[in-house]
mmCIF file of C-alpha atoms in Angstrom:
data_model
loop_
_atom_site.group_PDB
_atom_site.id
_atom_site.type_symbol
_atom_site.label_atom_id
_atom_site.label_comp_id
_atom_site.label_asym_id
_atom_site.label_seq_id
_atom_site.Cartn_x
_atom_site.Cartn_y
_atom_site.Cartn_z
ATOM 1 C CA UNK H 147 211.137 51.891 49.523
ATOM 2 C CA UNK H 148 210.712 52.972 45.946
ATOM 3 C CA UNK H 149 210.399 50.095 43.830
ATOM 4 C CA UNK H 150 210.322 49.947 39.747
ATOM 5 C CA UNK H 151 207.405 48.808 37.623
ATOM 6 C CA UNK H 152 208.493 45.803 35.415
ATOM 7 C CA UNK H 153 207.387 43.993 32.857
ATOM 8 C CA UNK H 154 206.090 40.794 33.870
ATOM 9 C CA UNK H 155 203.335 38.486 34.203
ATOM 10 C CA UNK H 156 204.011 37.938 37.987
ATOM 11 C CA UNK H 157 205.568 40.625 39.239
ATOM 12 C CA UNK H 158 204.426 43.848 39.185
ATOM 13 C CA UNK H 159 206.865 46.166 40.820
ATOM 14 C CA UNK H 160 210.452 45.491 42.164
ATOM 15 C CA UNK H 161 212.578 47.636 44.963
ATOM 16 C CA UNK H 162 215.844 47.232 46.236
ATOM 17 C CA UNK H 163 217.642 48.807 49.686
ATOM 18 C CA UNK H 164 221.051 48.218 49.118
ATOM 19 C CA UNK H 165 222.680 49.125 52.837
ATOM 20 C CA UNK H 166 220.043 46.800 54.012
ATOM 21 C CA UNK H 167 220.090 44.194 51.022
ATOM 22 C CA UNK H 168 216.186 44.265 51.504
ATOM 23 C CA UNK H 169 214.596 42.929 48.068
ATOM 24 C CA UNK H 170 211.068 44.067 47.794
ATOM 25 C CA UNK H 171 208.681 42.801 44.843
ATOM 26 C CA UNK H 172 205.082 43.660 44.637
ATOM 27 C CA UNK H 173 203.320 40.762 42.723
ATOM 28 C CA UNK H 174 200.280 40.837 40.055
ATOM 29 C CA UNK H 175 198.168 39.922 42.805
ATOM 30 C CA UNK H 176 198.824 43.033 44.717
ATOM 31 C CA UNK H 177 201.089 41.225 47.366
ATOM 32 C CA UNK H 178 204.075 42.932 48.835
ATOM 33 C CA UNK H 179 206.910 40.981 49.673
ATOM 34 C CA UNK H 180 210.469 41.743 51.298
ATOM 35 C CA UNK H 181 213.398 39.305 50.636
ATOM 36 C CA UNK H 182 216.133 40.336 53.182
ATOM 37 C CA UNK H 183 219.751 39.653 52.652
ATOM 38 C CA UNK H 184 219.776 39.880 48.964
ATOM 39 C CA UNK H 185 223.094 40.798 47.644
ATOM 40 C CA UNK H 186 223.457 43.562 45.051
ATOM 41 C CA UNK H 187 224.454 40.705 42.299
ATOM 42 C CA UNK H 188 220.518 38.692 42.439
ATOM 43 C CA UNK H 189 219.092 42.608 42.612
ATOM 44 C CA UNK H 190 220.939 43.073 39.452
ATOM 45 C CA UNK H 191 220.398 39.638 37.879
ATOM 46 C CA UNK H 192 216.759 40.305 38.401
ATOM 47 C CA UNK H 193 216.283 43.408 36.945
ATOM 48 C CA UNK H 194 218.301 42.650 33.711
ATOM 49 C CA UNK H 195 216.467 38.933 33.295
ATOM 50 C CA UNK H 196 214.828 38.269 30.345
ATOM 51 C CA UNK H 197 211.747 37.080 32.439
ATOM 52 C CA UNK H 198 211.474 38.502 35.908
ATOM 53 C CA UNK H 199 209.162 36.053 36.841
ATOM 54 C CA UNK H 200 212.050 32.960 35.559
ATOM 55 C CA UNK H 201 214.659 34.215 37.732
ATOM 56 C CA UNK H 202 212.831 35.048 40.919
ATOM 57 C CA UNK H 203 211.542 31.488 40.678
ATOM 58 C CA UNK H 204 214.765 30.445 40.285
ATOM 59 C CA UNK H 205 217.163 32.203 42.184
ATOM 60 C CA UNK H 206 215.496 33.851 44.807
ATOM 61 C CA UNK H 207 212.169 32.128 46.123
ATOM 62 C CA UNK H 208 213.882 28.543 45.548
ATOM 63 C CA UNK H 209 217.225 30.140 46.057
ATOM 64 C CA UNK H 210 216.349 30.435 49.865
ATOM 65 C CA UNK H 211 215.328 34.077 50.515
#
């Protein structure tokens, strides 16, 4: 999966698969992580955030992916 650098103090890179609504986000720390059933809307929502790091808190690691 080809994921996108971002901006962020957390995160460092962030992919998305949308046939398999696979999330993955490669944190500061060098950690890979894959999210699975993401829809396309939290994808977007992420990538268009202000802070990256906020909404990944907020709506997908306490959001129950």
């Amino acid at each position: 999966m080809n994921r996108v650098p971002v901006s962020s103090s957390t995160l460092t890179s962030i992919g998305y698969d949308a046939e398999s609504k696979i999330l993955e986000i490669e944190f500061q720390s060098g950690s890979i992580y894959q999210y699975f059933n993401v829809p396309a809307n939290i994808y977007s929502g992420l990538m268009s955030a202000a802070s990256h790091g906020r909404y990944f808190d907020a709506y997908i690691k306490k959001g129950g992916f």
